[in-house]
Structure formats: C-alpha cells, structure tokens
Amino acid sequence: MISVGAVSDAALETGELWQIVDRERASLADLLEGLRPEEWETRTRCGDWRVRDVAAHLTVAARFTYGQVVREMVRARGDWNRMIHDSAVREAERPVAEIVANLRSIIGARRLAPTTSPREPLIDLLVHGQDIALALGRPREMPPAAARDAADRVWTMRFPPRPWPLPKARLVATDIEWTRGAGEEISGPISALLLLLTGRTEAAAPRLDGAVPKAG
C-alpha cells in the first residue's frame, strides 16, 4: 500500500477514483466467478500467493474494522508486510464463492486501511488484477487514466518507504500524456509502466521499448 503524497495535475478527482475502484472490483469479481477450481490454486508472481490469496487480499482493507487491523498487527508482531500476507492467506481459506461474494460486497464501500487514500485500493486492484490475469493467461484491460494516476502515486510515495526501486530512466507513456524520470528512455503503455514501477519487470518488459532493466 502507498502513502499519501503529491500527485500530478492530471490526478483523478476522489469521486472518479472511487467509481473506477468500484468498476474494477465488479469486473474482477466477474472474472473470478468463472474460474475452474484448479485455476484458483494457480501460483502468481506475488511470492507464494495463489490466485485465491491475491483475490482474498483485495477484500481485506474495505472489510476489516480498525480493531481487526490492530489484532492482525499484534499477530504479525508489528510487521506490516507480514500482516498483509498472513491476513490474505487466512482469508483465502474461505470457500471461493465466499471470496467472490466478499469482493462484490465491497463495491460502493469507502473504508480504507489506516494511513491510506482512495489511490491505494486503486493501485491494488489494477496491479493485483494483472497478477491474477497474467497467472491465468487471461486478458484484462487497464484504464489508461487510472493507470496514470496509480503510476504517479507509486512514483511519489515517501512513507512507508517504496518497496520497489525507481528505474534510473526516463519513463514515457505512449498511450496517454505522462513522463517521469531522467536517463535512458523506456517507453510503452502506461499500464506496462505501472507494472514496471511495482516490480513486475518480467510482465512489463515485452510491452516496453528502450533500456528496460532485467528482471531480478
């Protein structure tokens, strides 16, 4: 999750952000609802997370109360990343129909995890939606304006520290106005640049031109 920080002049208004979040939740629930049992167990590139773990994670922030978050943090001994991981894995033990129902139940919800803004669920949905789709070999479009807003959030995050190093390059979107950084140019669709910025280099590279770093 990303901290609140500066955004560009092209940043989406809060109401529009929430509308996109709701659409992304609905479309992802539609995708998940049609999966075969074995597809739910497919490994993604998010560490040890399966599709069901990623899907369950996307339901947590909007459903957990502040008290539940505190209890999860105590269980994780204050480790934020461990809390995110462990809460998702526990939620993923639910029947898949319940995971889908939980995702649908938060369409219209405006609850946020502590210290976050509406841009955090947007980033989670856009990027983790791609994690799921790529693992399954399914197409999933990313709205360019939403991807630009998310990319700006990742670019400007300061606290908590960004978990992915920024590319030492000039990033140029080819499908929407957006340029950041300096150095050798990397160009491509803003959706691919967002994946690059969030550490999905292997997934982003085939859609990018220029000095794309090698996947770590």
GROMACS .gro file of N, CA and C in nm, residues 16-159:
model
  432
   16GLU      N    1  -1.425   1.028  -0.892
   16GLU     CA    2  -1.394   0.947  -1.009
   16GLU      C    3  -1.307   0.827  -0.971
   17LEU      N    4  -1.214   0.848  -0.878
   17LEU     CA    5  -1.132   0.738  -0.829
   17LEU      C    6  -1.219   0.625  -0.775
   18TRP      N    7  -1.315   0.662  -0.690
   18TRP     CA    8  -1.400   0.559  -0.630
   18TRP      C    9  -1.485   0.489  -0.736
   19GLN      N   10  -1.530   0.561  -0.835
   19GLN     CA   11  -1.607   0.498  -0.943
   19GLN      C   12  -1.524   0.393  -1.014
   20ILE      N   13  -1.397   0.425  -1.040
   20ILE     CA   14  -1.308   0.329  -1.106
   20ILE      C   15  -1.283   0.210  -1.015
   21VAL      N   16  -1.260   0.236  -0.886
   21VAL     CA   17  -1.239   0.127  -0.791
   21VAL      C   18  -1.359   0.032  -0.793
   22ASP      N   19  -1.479   0.088  -0.793
   22ASP     CA   20  -1.599   0.004  -0.796
   22ASP      C   21  -1.607  -0.079  -0.924
   23ARG      N   22  -1.576  -0.017  -1.037
   23ARG     CA   23  -1.579  -0.091  -1.164
   23ARG      C   24  -1.475  -0.202  -1.166
   24GLU      N   25  -1.356  -0.173  -1.113
   24GLU     CA   26  -1.251  -0.274  -1.110
   24GLU      C   27  -1.290  -0.390  -1.018
   25ARG      N   28  -1.351  -0.361  -0.904
   25ARG     CA   29  -1.398  -0.468  -0.816
   25ARG      C   30  -1.502  -0.555  -0.885
   26ALA      N   31  -1.595  -0.491  -0.953
   26ALA     CA   32  -1.701  -0.566  -1.020
   26ALA      C   33  -1.647  -0.653  -1.133
   27SER      N   34  -1.559  -0.597  -1.216
   27SER     CA   35  -1.508  -0.673  -1.329
   27SER      C   36  -1.418  -0.787  -1.284
   28LEU      N   37  -1.342  -0.765  -1.176
   28LEU     CA   38  -1.257  -0.872  -1.125
   28LEU      C   39  -1.343  -0.982  -1.063
   29ALA      N   40  -1.450  -0.946  -0.994
   29ALA     CA   41  -1.541  -1.047  -0.940
   29ALA      C   42  -1.601  -1.131  -1.054
   30ASP      N   43  -1.635  -1.065  -1.165
   30ASP     CA   44  -1.687  -1.139  -1.281
   30ASP      C   45  -1.584  -1.239  -1.332
   31LEU      N   46  -1.459  -1.197  -1.342
   31LEU     CA   47  -1.353  -1.287  -1.387
   31LEU      C   48  -1.337  -1.405  -1.292
   32LEU      N   49  -1.332  -1.377  -1.163
   32LEU     CA   50  -1.311  -1.482  -1.064
   32LEU      C   51  -1.426  -1.581  -1.060
   33GLU      N   52  -1.545  -1.530  -1.080
   33GLU     CA   53  -1.663  -1.615  -1.069
   33GLU      C   54  -1.664  -1.727  -1.173
   34GLY      N   55  -1.594  -1.704  -1.285
   34GLY     CA   56  -1.592  -1.805  -1.391
   34GLY      C   57  -1.473  -1.899  -1.388
   35LEU      N   58  -1.391  -1.893  -1.282
   35LEU     CA   59  -1.271  -1.975  -1.277
   35LEU      C   60  -1.303  -2.121  -1.242
   36ARG      N   61  -1.223  -2.209  -1.298
   36ARG     CA   62  -1.230  -2.350  -1.260
   36ARG      C   63  -1.159  -2.370  -1.126
   37PRO      N   64  -1.192  -2.475  -1.052
   37PRO     CA   65  -1.130  -2.496  -0.920
   37PRO      C   66  -0.978  -2.493  -0.925
   38GLU      N   67  -0.918  -2.555  -1.027
   38GLU     CA   68  -0.773  -2.559  -1.032
   38GLU      C   69  -0.712  -2.421  -1.060
   39GLU      N   70  -0.788  -2.333  -1.126
   39GLU     CA   71  -0.735  -2.200  -1.155
   39GLU      C   72  -0.721  -2.117  -1.027
   40TRP      N   73  -0.807  -2.142  -0.931
   40TRP     CA   74  -0.796  -2.071  -0.803
   40TRP      C   75  -0.665  -2.104  -0.733
   41GLU      N   76  -0.608  -2.219  -0.762
   41GLU     CA   77  -0.485  -2.262  -0.696
   41GLU      C   78  -0.360  -2.224  -0.776
   42THR      N   79  -0.376  -2.157  -0.889
   42THR     CA   80  -0.263  -2.119  -0.974
   42THR      C   81  -0.172  -2.022  -0.900
   43ARG      N   82  -0.043  -2.048  -0.905
   43ARG     CA   83   0.055  -1.959  -0.842
   43ARG      C   84   0.071  -1.832  -0.925
   44THR      N   85   0.078  -1.720  -0.857
   44THR     CA   86   0.106  -1.593  -0.922
   44THR      C   87   0.253  -1.558  -0.898
   45ARG      N   88   0.293  -1.441  -0.946
   45ARG     CA   89   0.430  -1.396  -0.923
   45ARG      C   90   0.442  -1.312  -0.797
   46CYS      N   91   0.338  -1.313  -0.714
   46CYS     CA   92   0.342  -1.242  -0.587
   46CYS      C   93   0.391  -1.337  -0.477
   47GLY      N   94   0.518  -1.362  -0.477
   47GLY     CA   95   0.574  -1.452  -0.376
   47GLY      C   96   0.508  -1.588  -0.380
   48ASP      N   97   0.455  -1.631  -0.264
   48ASP     CA   98   0.393  -1.763  -0.257
   48ASP      C   99   0.241  -1.756  -0.275
   49TRP      N  100   0.189  -1.641  -0.314
   49TRP     CA  101   0.044  -1.625  -0.325
   49TRP      C  102  -0.012  -1.694  -0.449
   50ARG      N  103  -0.122  -1.764  -0.426
   50ARG     CA  104  -0.202  -1.821  -0.535
   50ARG      C  105  -0.306  -1.717  -0.577
   51VAL      N  106  -0.380  -1.749  -0.684
   51VAL     CA  107  -0.487  -1.660  -0.727
   51VAL      C  108  -0.583  -1.634  -0.611
   52ARG      N  109  -0.619  -1.736  -0.535
   52ARG     CA  110  -0.714  -1.719  -0.427
   52ARG      C  111  -0.658  -1.628  -0.316
   53ASP      N  112  -0.528  -1.632  -0.293
   53ASP     CA  113  -0.468  -1.545  -0.192
   53ASP      C  114  -0.473  -1.399  -0.236
   54VAL      N  115  -0.440  -1.374  -0.362
   54VAL     CA  116  -0.444  -1.237  -0.415
   54VAL      C  117  -0.587  -1.184  -0.411
   55ALA      N  118  -0.682  -1.267  -0.455
   55ALA     CA  119  -0.822  -1.224  -0.455
   55ALA      C  120  -0.870  -1.194  -0.314
   56ALA      N  121  -0.835  -1.278  -0.219
   56ALA     CA  122  -0.876  -1.257  -0.080
   56ALA      C  123  -0.815  -1.128  -0.025
   57HIS      N  124  -0.690  -1.103  -0.058
   57HIS     CA  125  -0.622  -0.981  -0.013
   57HIS      C  126  -0.699  -0.856  -0.054
   58LEU      N  127  -0.755  -0.857  -0.173
   58LEU     CA  128  -0.824  -0.740  -0.225
   58LEU      C  129  -0.955  -0.711  -0.152
   59THR      N  130  -1.001  -0.802  -0.069
   59THR     CA  131  -1.125  -0.780   0.007
   59THR      C  132  -1.099  -0.731   0.149
   60VAL      N  133  -0.974  -0.735   0.194
   60VAL     CA  134  -0.946  -0.716   0.337
   60VAL      C  135  -0.962  -0.570   0.382
   61ALA      N  136  -0.896  -0.477   0.315
   61ALA     CA  137  -0.892  -0.339   0.363
   61ALA      C  138  -1.030  -0.278   0.379
   62ALA      N  139  -1.121  -0.309   0.289
   62ALA     CA  140  -1.255  -0.250   0.292
   62ALA      C  141  -1.350  -0.323   0.386
   63ARG      N  142  -1.309  -0.438   0.439
   63ARG     CA  143  -1.396  -0.517   0.527
   63ARG      C  144  -1.350  -0.518   0.672
   64PHE      N  145  -1.221  -0.511   0.695
   64PHE     CA  146  -1.170  -0.520   0.831
   64PHE      C  147  -1.194  -0.390   0.907
   65THR      N  148  -1.240  -0.402   1.030
   65THR     CA  149  -1.253  -0.285   1.116
   65THR      C  150  -1.116  -0.246   1.170
   66TYR      N  151  -1.110  -0.128   1.231
   66TYR     CA  152  -0.983  -0.085   1.290
   66TYR      C  153  -0.937  -0.185   1.396
   67GLY      N  154  -1.032  -0.236   1.473
   67GLY     CA  155  -0.997  -0.335   1.575
   67GLY      C  156  -0.939  -0.461   1.516
   68GLN      N  157  -0.994  -0.507   1.404
   68GLN     CA  158  -0.940  -0.626   1.338
   68GLN      C  159  -0.799  -0.602   1.287
   69VAL      N  160  -0.775  -0.481   1.235
   69VAL     CA  161  -0.641  -0.448   1.186
   69VAL      C  162  -0.542  -0.451   1.302
   70VAL      N  163  -0.581  -0.396   1.415
   70VAL     CA  164  -0.493  -0.396   1.532
   70VAL      C  165  -0.463  -0.539   1.574
   71ARG      N  166  -0.564  -0.624   1.579
   71ARG     CA  167  -0.542  -0.763   1.618
   71ARG      C  168  -0.450  -0.835   1.519
   72GLU      N  169  -0.469  -0.806   1.390
   72GLU     CA  170  -0.381  -0.868   1.290
   72GLU      C  171  -0.237  -0.819   1.307
   73MET      N  172  -0.220  -0.692   1.339
   73MET     CA  173  -0.084  -0.639   1.361
   73MET      C  174  -0.019  -0.704   1.483
   74VAL      N  175  -0.098  -0.729   1.587
   74VAL     CA  176  -0.044  -0.796   1.705
   74VAL      C  177  -0.001  -0.938   1.668
   75ARG      N  178  -0.083  -1.008   1.591
   75ARG     CA  179  -0.049  -1.144   1.549
   75ARG      C  180   0.078  -1.144   1.465
   76ALA      N  181   0.097  -1.037   1.386
   76ALA     CA  182   0.215  -1.027   1.299
   76ALA      C  183   0.333  -0.962   1.371
   77ARG      N  184   0.319  -0.937   1.502
   77ARG     CA  185   0.426  -0.878   1.584
   77ARG      C  186   0.474  -0.744   1.528
   78GLY      N  187   0.375  -0.667   1.478
   78GLY     CA  188   0.405  -0.533   1.431
   78GLY      C  189   0.464  -0.523   1.292
   79ASP      N  190   0.477  -0.635   1.224
   79ASP     CA  191   0.535  -0.636   1.089
   79ASP      C  192   0.422  -0.615   0.988
   80TRP      N  193   0.421  -0.496   0.925
   80TRP     CA  194   0.312  -0.459   0.833
   80TRP      C  195   0.302  -0.556   0.716
   81ASN      N  196   0.415  -0.586   0.653
   81ASN     CA  197   0.413  -0.676   0.537
   81ASN      C  198   0.368  -0.816   0.576
   82ARG      N  199   0.413  -0.862   0.691
   82ARG     CA  200   0.369  -0.993   0.738
   82ARG      C  201   0.220  -0.993   0.765
   83MET      N  202   0.169  -0.885   0.823
   83MET     CA  203   0.026  -0.875   0.849
   83MET      C  204  -0.054  -0.884   0.720
   84ILE      N  205  -0.009  -0.812   0.615
   84ILE     CA  206  -0.078  -0.815   0.486
   84ILE      C  207  -0.078  -0.958   0.431
   85HIS      N  208   0.037  -1.022   0.436
   85HIS     CA  209   0.049  -1.158   0.384
   85HIS      C  210  -0.038  -1.255   0.461
   86ASP      N  211  -0.023  -1.255   0.593
   86ASP     CA  212  -0.091  -1.356   0.674
   86ASP      C  213  -0.243  -1.338   0.674
   87SER      N  214  -0.289  -1.214   0.674
   87SER     CA  215  -0.434  -1.191   0.670
   87SER      C  216  -0.493  -1.238   0.538
   88ALA      N  217  -0.419  -1.217   0.429
   88ALA     CA  218  -0.467  -1.264   0.298
   88ALA      C  219  -0.474  -1.416   0.293
   89VAL      N  220  -0.371  -1.481   0.342
   89VAL     CA  221  -0.368  -1.628   0.339
   89VAL      C  222  -0.481  -1.686   0.424
   90ARG      N  223  -0.508  -1.625   0.540
   90ARG     CA  224  -0.618  -1.674   0.624
   90ARG      C  225  -0.752  -1.652   0.555
   91GLU      N  226  -0.771  -1.534   0.495
   91GLU     CA  227  -0.895  -1.506   0.425
   91GLU      C  228  -0.914  -1.600   0.305
   92ALA      N  229  -0.803  -1.641   0.246
   92ALA     CA  230  -0.809  -1.729   0.129
   92ALA      C  231  -0.854  -1.870   0.163
   93GLU      N  232  -0.860  -1.903   0.292
   93GLU     CA  233  -0.910  -2.034   0.332
   93GLU      C  234  -1.061  -2.045   0.317
   94ARG      N  235  -1.128  -1.933   0.297
   94ARG     CA  236  -1.272  -1.934   0.277
   94ARG      C  237  -1.306  -2.002   0.144
   95PRO      N  238  -1.429  -2.055   0.131
   95PRO     CA  239  -1.471  -2.109   0.001
   95PRO      C  240  -1.461  -2.002  -0.107
   96VAL      N  241  -1.428  -2.041  -0.229
   96VAL     CA  242  -1.407  -1.942  -0.334
   96VAL      C  243  -1.533  -1.860  -0.360
   97ALA      N  244  -1.650  -1.920  -0.348
   97ALA     CA  245  -1.773  -1.844  -0.368
   97ALA      C  246  -1.785  -1.732  -0.265
   98GLU      N  247  -1.736  -1.755  -0.144
   98GLU     CA  248  -1.740  -1.653  -0.041
   98GLU      C  249  -1.640  -1.542  -0.070
   99ILE      N  250  -1.523  -1.578  -0.125
   99ILE     CA  251  -1.425  -1.476  -0.162
   99ILE      C  252  -1.484  -1.383  -0.268
  100VAL      N  253  -1.549  -1.441  -0.368
  100VAL     CA  254  -1.613  -1.359  -0.472
  100VAL      C  255  -1.723  -1.273  -0.411
  101ALA      N  256  -1.803  -1.332  -0.323
  101ALA     CA  257  -1.911  -1.257  -0.259
  101ALA      C  258  -1.856  -1.142  -0.176
  102ASN      N  259  -1.745  -1.164  -0.107
  102ASN     CA  260  -1.682  -1.058  -0.029
  102ASN      C  261  -1.634  -0.945  -0.118
  103LEU      N  262  -1.580  -0.981  -0.235
  103LEU     CA  263  -1.535  -0.877  -0.328
  103LEU      C  264  -1.654  -0.797  -0.379
  104ARG      N  265  -1.762  -0.865  -0.412
  104ARG     CA  266  -1.882  -0.792  -0.458
  104ARG      C  267  -1.942  -0.707  -0.346
  105SER      N  268  -1.931  -0.754  -0.222
  105SER     CA  269  -1.993  -0.682  -0.110
  105SER      C  270  -1.927  -0.547  -0.084
  106ILE      N  271  -1.803  -0.528  -0.130
  106ILE     CA  272  -1.735  -0.401  -0.103
  106ILE      C  273  -1.745  -0.304  -0.220
  107ILE      N  274  -1.820  -0.340  -0.323
  107ILE     CA  275  -1.849  -0.242  -0.428
  107ILE      C  276  -1.933  -0.131  -0.365
  108GLY      N  277  -1.885  -0.012  -0.372
  108GLY     CA  278  -1.952   0.100  -0.306
  108GLY      C  279  -1.897   0.131  -0.168
  109ALA      N  280  -1.816   0.041  -0.112
  109ALA     CA  281  -1.757   0.065   0.020
  109ALA      C  282  -1.648   0.171   0.009
  110ARG      N  283  -1.636   0.251   0.113
  110ARG     CA  284  -1.536   0.358   0.114
  110ARG      C  285  -1.440   0.346   0.231
  111ARG      N  286  -1.441   0.233   0.298
  111ARG     CA  287  -1.349   0.212   0.410
  111ARG      C  288  -1.208   0.194   0.356
  112LEU      N  289  -1.111   0.254   0.425
  112LEU     CA  290  -0.971   0.247   0.384
  112LEU      C  291  -0.886   0.189   0.496
  113ALA      N  292  -0.776   0.128   0.458
  113ALA     CA  293  -0.677   0.085   0.557
  113ALA      C  294  -0.616   0.210   0.621
  114PRO      N  295  -0.568   0.199   0.746
  114PRO     CA  296  -0.508   0.315   0.813
  114PRO      C  297  -0.397   0.378   0.729
  115THR      N  298  -0.393   0.511   0.727
  115THR     CA  299  -0.293   0.596   0.661
  115THR      C  300  -0.304   0.598   0.509
  116THR      N  301  -0.408   0.538   0.452
  116THR     CA  302  -0.417   0.532   0.306
  116THR      C  303  -0.526   0.624   0.252
  117SER      N  304  -0.522   0.644   0.119
  117SER     CA  305  -0.620   0.725   0.047
  117SER      C  306  -0.688   0.635  -0.056
  118PRO      N  307  -0.787   0.686  -0.131
  118PRO     CA  308  -0.851   0.603  -0.233
  118PRO      C  309  -0.756   0.555  -0.343
  119ARG      N  310  -0.637   0.614  -0.351
  119ARG     CA  311  -0.543   0.569  -0.454
  119ARG      C  312  -0.481   0.433  -0.420
  120GLU      N  313  -0.479   0.399  -0.292
  120GLU     CA  314  -0.421   0.270  -0.255
  120GLU      C  315  -0.506   0.153  -0.304
  121PRO      N  316  -0.638   0.151  -0.280
  121PRO     CA  317  -0.717   0.041  -0.338
  121PRO      C  318  -0.713   0.041  -0.491
  122LEU      N  319  -0.701   0.159  -0.553
  122LEU     CA  320  -0.690   0.163  -0.698
  122LEU      C  321  -0.563   0.092  -0.744
  123ILE      N  322  -0.450   0.122  -0.681
  123ILE     CA  323  -0.325   0.056  -0.718
  123ILE      C  324  -0.337  -0.095  -0.696
  124ASP      N  325  -0.390  -0.134  -0.580
  124ASP     CA  326  -0.404  -0.276  -0.550
  124ASP      C  327  -0.486  -0.347  -0.657
  125LEU      N  328  -0.599  -0.288  -0.694
  125LEU     CA  329  -0.686  -0.353  -0.792
  125LEU      C  330  -0.624  -0.360  -0.930
  126LEU      N  331  -0.562  -0.250  -0.972
  126LEU     CA  332  -0.501  -0.250  -1.106
  126LEU      C  333  -0.386  -0.350  -1.115
  127VAL      N  334  -0.297  -0.346  -1.016
  127VAL     CA  335  -0.176  -0.429  -1.024
  127VAL      C  336  -0.207  -0.575  -0.989
  128HIS      N  337  -0.280  -0.597  -0.881
  128HIS     CA  338  -0.313  -0.736  -0.846
  128HIS      C  339  -0.412  -0.797  -0.944
  129GLY      N  340  -0.495  -0.714  -1.006
  129GLY     CA  341  -0.581  -0.767  -1.113
  129GLY      C  342  -0.497  -0.822  -1.227
  130GLN      N  343  -0.387  -0.753  -1.258
  130GLN     CA  344  -0.296  -0.804  -1.360
  130GLN      C  345  -0.222  -0.928  -1.312
  131ASP      N  346  -0.184  -0.932  -1.184
  131ASP     CA  347  -0.119  -1.052  -1.131
  131ASP      C  348  -0.206  -1.175  -1.153
  132ILE      N  349  -0.335  -1.160  -1.125
  132ILE     CA  350  -0.428  -1.271  -1.143
  132ILE      C  351  -0.444  -1.305  -1.290
  133ALA      N  352  -0.470  -1.205  -1.372
  133ALA     CA  353  -0.494  -1.229  -1.514
  133ALA      C  354  -0.372  -1.290  -1.583
  134LEU      N  355  -0.253  -1.240  -1.552
  134LEU     CA  356  -0.132  -1.292  -1.613
  134LEU      C  357  -0.105  -1.436  -1.572
  135ALA      N  358  -0.132  -1.468  -1.445
  135ALA     CA  359  -0.112  -1.605  -1.399
  135ALA      C  360  -0.205  -1.702  -1.471
  136LEU      N  361  -0.322  -1.653  -1.508
  136LEU     CA  362  -0.422  -1.738  -1.573
  136LEU      C  363  -0.418  -1.729  -1.725
  137GLY      N  364  -0.336  -1.640  -1.778
  137GLY     CA  365  -0.332  -1.621  -1.922
  137GLY      C  366  -0.458  -1.556  -1.976
  138ARG      N  367  -0.519  -1.470  -1.894
  138ARG     CA  368  -0.643  -1.403  -1.934
  138ARG      C  369  -0.615  -1.256  -1.966
  139PRO      N  370  -0.680  -1.202  -2.068
  139PRO     CA  371  -0.664  -1.059  -2.094
  139PRO      C  372  -0.740  -0.977  -1.990
  140ARG      N  373  -0.683  -0.865  -1.950
  140ARG     CA  374  -0.752  -0.773  -1.858
  140ARG      C  375  -0.702  -0.632  -1.887
  141GLU      N  376  -0.790  -0.550  -1.939
  141GLU     CA  377  -0.753  -0.414  -1.975
  141GLU      C  378  -0.738  -0.327  -1.850
  142MET      N  379  -0.650  -0.227  -1.860
  142MET     CA  380  -0.628  -0.133  -1.751
  142MET      C  381  -0.660   0.007  -1.804
  143PRO      N  382  -0.758   0.077  -1.746
  143PRO     CA  383  -0.791   0.211  -1.794
  143PRO      C  384  -0.670   0.304  -1.788
  144PRO      N  385  -0.630   0.366  -1.900
  144PRO     CA  386  -0.508   0.448  -1.901
  144PRO      C  387  -0.507   0.560  -1.798
  145ALA      N  388  -0.619   0.631  -1.782
  145ALA     CA  389  -0.620   0.743  -1.687
  145ALA      C  390  -0.602   0.691  -1.544
  146ALA      N  391  -0.661   0.578  -1.515
  146ALA     CA  392  -0.646   0.519  -1.381
  146ALA      C  393  -0.503   0.471  -1.361
  147ALA      N  394  -0.445   0.410  -1.463
  147ALA     CA  395  -0.308   0.361  -1.454
  147ALA      C  396  -0.211   0.477  -1.436
  148ARG      N  397  -0.236   0.590  -1.503
  148ARG     CA  398  -0.150   0.709  -1.487
  148ARG      C  399  -0.157   0.760  -1.344
  149ASP      N  400  -0.277   0.766  -1.289
  149ASP     CA  401  -0.292   0.813  -1.152
  149ASP      C  402  -0.217   0.721  -1.055
  150ALA      N  403  -0.230   0.591  -1.077
  150ALA     CA  404  -0.162   0.494  -0.991
  150ALA      C  405  -0.011   0.504  -1.006
  151ALA      N  406   0.037   0.522  -1.130
  151ALA     CA  407   0.181   0.534  -1.153
  151ALA      C  408   0.237   0.658  -1.083
  152ASP      N  409   0.163   0.768  -1.085
  152ASP     CA  410   0.207   0.888  -1.015
  152ASP      C  411   0.215   0.865  -0.865
  153ARG      N  412   0.119   0.791  -0.811
  153ARG     CA  413   0.121   0.762  -0.668
  153ARG      C  414   0.245   0.680  -0.632
  154VAL      N  415   0.273   0.578  -0.712
  154VAL     CA  416   0.391   0.496  -0.685
  154VAL      C  417   0.518   0.581  -0.697
  155TRP      N  418   0.522   0.667  -0.799
  155TRP     CA  419   0.641   0.749  -0.823
  155TRP      C  420   0.668   0.843  -0.706
  156THR      N  421   0.564   0.894  -0.642
  156THR     CA  422   0.581   0.998  -0.541
  156THR      C  423   0.578   0.945  -0.397
  157MET      N  424   0.560   0.816  -0.377
  157MET     CA  425   0.547   0.767  -0.240
  157MET      C  426   0.676   0.789  -0.162
  158ARG      N  427   0.658   0.826  -0.036
  158ARG     CA  428   0.772   0.854   0.051
  158ARG      C  429   0.766   0.770   0.179
  159PHE      N  430   0.648   0.760   0.239
  159PHE     CA  431   0.634   0.684   0.362
  159PHE      C  432   0.501   0.610   0.359
   0.00000   0.00000   0.00000
